Amino acid sequence: MRVAIVDYGAGNVPSVERALKKLGAQPERVSTAEGLATAGAIILPGVGHYAALIRALEERELREPLVDAILRGKPFLGICLGLQALYQSSEEAPELAGLGILRGKICALPESVKLPHMGWNRLKIRRTSRLLDGLSEGDYFYFAHTFAADAANSETLAVCEYGAEFGAVLEMDRICAVQFHPEKSGAAGAKLLGNFLRIAA
Amino acid sequence: MSLARRIIPCLDVDGTRVVKGVNFAGLRDAGDPAELAARYNAEGADELVVLDIAASRDRRPTFLETIRRVAEQLAIPLTAGGGIRTLEDARSVVEAGADKVTVNTAAVLRPELISELSKEFGAQAVVLAIDAKREQEHWDVRVRGGHDSAQLDALEWAKRGVEAGAGEILLTSMDKDGTQSGFDVALTAAISGSVSVPVIASGGAKLPKHFAEIFGAGQADAALAASIFHDGVQAIRELKQFLQKNNVEVRLSC
């Protein structure tokens, strides 16, 4: 399947690409509306600052085509900032509007713990799902972030606890997103990406 | 809390080969970077660090090619550094496949480098490497591979670096490095207790108990070592099994 990786200059595009190729998918870096429209599935990767992602999408005039594709039901996977972008806004850049596909705001993790939340952590799985098929609470995933989604959101499939619980995995219809980096999370991460490809197929 | 403590092998690279030395001197060949990267990825390393020890301008393309070859082998995060002086240097390393960049001497000479990188790549991608050496009642920051004093207090420098936007500290004890007598517990605990970001301890590791000490009394979030892994003195999986038995949370599934 042709999987469009939204390419707006994010650092983790090559590693997402490599991980997908190993799973037999055909990743393609896409930075145009047309590329999004013709793809079989879309992945929005991201590391760094929320503002950089939102501004890059706007500069490339990708905001509307991306929202449109997601709302039309094209299989979507958001990674890290790609999860955060789905919500209405973020404390990291309060002046910018998120994609607004999901209701809610991205907030900073509590200062009672070392930030960024950096390293391998486990999930508390709230309900079974296709995205987490074959994965368990014993599996570790690699996180690198300071801001996160509210654990109480209804689309939350699994939470992670670091200072407080936050939304780590979500799935709603064909919209999937993870706060960690599956492309950097060894065999467990590869399994999750494989599950997404099956959802998208 | 289930955030695992990290075990990080380090590849000191001179051009296209991994090298190893004692106290930053007397280098010996330790293998091919991509081969070692593939091995550590499979054995359960939590991250990998690649450092360009030559760090000279004209050999930079060779180092970038090494980063590309290493990144190709990994399904874990990669940190690269050595000779990063500008935003452009950092960008080329990130584009070659590094998730994080370490800065050391150049950040001491021009601390704004830290904030420039943090704004561009995010704090999670900026690792401030500090080489510290005990001087009477404090730890002195060393630069240029440990040769020169920066005339800075390591605790103060770590705090300033974090304020400027570093998301992690890679702390090497110049007193312990190469001795294989254990990590510097006092230094690491002092730095870890005074900054709000994760601290990677480096220098002096040999035995599994050294790792247990640095995660316990040393309050390290991650521990880095080089030659003991390259030489097969210490296997990563057995090390992690030992740590788990000693109540240190580690990632054993991989």
mmCIF file of C-alpha atoms in Angstrom, chain A residues 11-12 14-15 18 22 47-49 52 113-122 138-142 144-145 160-163 182-188, chain B residues 1-4 6 46-47 71-72 74-78 94 97 99-100 121-124 167-168 192 195-199 219 221 249-254:
data_model
loop_
_atom_site.group_PDB
_atom_site.id
_atom_site.type_symbol
_atom_site.label_atom_id
_atom_site.label_comp_id
_atom_site.label_asym_id
_atom_site.label_seq_id
_atom_site.Cartn_x
_atom_site.Cartn_y
_atom_site.Cartn_z
ATOM 1 C CA GLY A 11 13.561 14.952 11.699
ATOM 2 C CA ASN A 12 11.956 11.556 12.034
ATOM 3 C CA PRO A 14 13.601 8.898 7.335
ATOM 4 C CA SER A 15 13.224 6.557 10.298
ATOM 5 C CA ARG A 18 12.677 2.864 6.993
ATOM 6 C CA LYS A 22 10.769 -3.200 6.548
ATOM 7 C CA VAL A 47 9.370 15.876 16.737
ATOM 8 C CA GLY A 48 10.224 19.235 18.209
ATOM 9 C CA HIS A 49 8.019 22.260 18.695
ATOM 10 C CA ALA A 52 6.967 24.375 13.890
ATOM 11 C CA VAL A 113 9.101 14.884 37.220
ATOM 12 C CA LYS A 114 12.120 15.390 34.981
ATOM 13 C CA LEU A 115 11.138 16.838 31.640
ATOM 14 C CA PRO A 116 11.212 16.069 28.771
ATOM 15 C CA HIS A 117 9.657 12.656 29.418
ATOM 16 C CA MET A 118 12.511 10.881 27.697
ATOM 17 C CA GLY A 119 12.954 7.165 27.378
ATOM 18 C CA TRP A 120 11.125 3.851 27.413
ATOM 19 C CA ASN A 121 7.816 3.595 29.203
ATOM 20 C CA ARG A 122 4.852 1.238 29.365
ATOM 21 C CA GLY A 138 4.681 -5.310 29.461
ATOM 22 C CA ASP A 139 5.876 -3.709 26.221
ATOM 23 C CA TYR A 140 7.994 -0.574 26.284
ATOM 24 C CA PHE A 141 7.790 2.317 23.836
ATOM 25 C CA TYR A 142 10.141 5.254 23.333
ATOM 26 C CA ALA A 144 10.454 12.099 23.941
ATOM 27 C CA HIS A 145 8.036 14.924 24.786
ATOM 28 C CA CYS A 160 0.980 6.261 30.055
ATOM 29 C CA GLU A 161 1.908 7.518 33.477
ATOM 30 C CA TYR A 162 4.693 10.032 33.959
ATOM 31 C CA GLY A 163 4.016 12.564 36.689
ATOM 32 C CA PRO A 182 6.931 3.527 17.100
ATOM 33 C CA GLU A 183 9.723 3.964 14.540
ATOM 34 C CA LYS A 184 12.196 4.106 17.447
ATOM 35 C CA SER A 185 10.518 1.533 19.679
ATOM 36 C CA GLY A 186 12.152 -1.689 18.550
ATOM 37 C CA ALA A 187 9.993 -4.767 17.889
ATOM 38 C CA ALA A 188 6.983 -3.433 19.830
ATOM 39 C CA MET B 1 6.594 4.969 37.773
ATOM 40 C CA SER B 2 7.524 2.728 34.924
ATOM 41 C CA LEU B 3 10.017 4.843 32.997
ATOM 42 C CA ALA B 4 12.902 2.429 32.414
ATOM 43 C CA ARG B 6 18.418 3.324 29.861
ATOM 44 C CA ASP B 46 17.938 1.510 24.613
ATOM 45 C CA GLU B 47 19.724 4.124 22.532
ATOM 46 C CA ALA B 71 20.895 4.855 11.485
ATOM 47 C CA GLU B 72 20.048 2.306 8.808
ATOM 48 C CA LEU B 74 18.565 0.980 14.237
ATOM 49 C CA ALA B 75 15.018 0.762 15.580
ATOM 50 C CA ILE B 76 16.085 2.764 18.659
ATOM 51 C CA PRO B 77 17.046 6.434 19.051
ATOM 52 C CA LEU B 78 20.404 7.703 17.822
ATOM 53 C CA VAL B 94 19.940 15.271 12.022
ATOM 54 C CA GLY B 97 19.574 10.211 10.734
ATOM 55 C CA ASP B 99 17.428 11.987 16.626
ATOM 56 C CA LYS B 100 19.490 14.031 19.051
ATOM 57 C CA PHE B 121 14.862 20.834 16.905
ATOM 58 C CA GLY B 122 13.157 20.968 20.311
ATOM 59 C CA ALA B 123 14.770 20.473 23.729
ATOM 60 C CA GLN B 124 14.361 16.681 23.467
ATOM 61 C CA GLY B 167 16.817 18.498 27.166
ATOM 62 C CA GLU B 168 19.382 16.095 28.571
ATOM 63 C CA SER B 192 21.084 14.952 38.662
ATOM 64 C CA VAL B 195 18.766 19.928 37.039
ATOM 65 C CA SER B 196 15.219 19.169 35.870
ATOM 66 C CA VAL B 197 16.225 17.090 32.827
ATOM 67 C CA PRO B 198 17.460 13.477 32.508
ATOM 68 C CA VAL B 199 21.147 12.791 33.158
ATOM 69 C CA GLN B 219 20.353 9.008 40.486
ATOM 70 C CA ASP B 221 18.431 8.268 34.274
ATOM 71 C CA GLU B 249 13.374 -0.969 36.051
ATOM 72 C CA VAL B 250 14.803 -1.805 32.624
ATOM 73 C CA ARG B 251 13.355 -2.699 29.233
ATOM 74 C CA LEU B 252 13.973 -6.391 28.706
ATOM 75 C CA SER B 253 11.540 -7.052 25.859
ATOM 76 C CA CYS B 254 12.833 -5.639 22.605
#
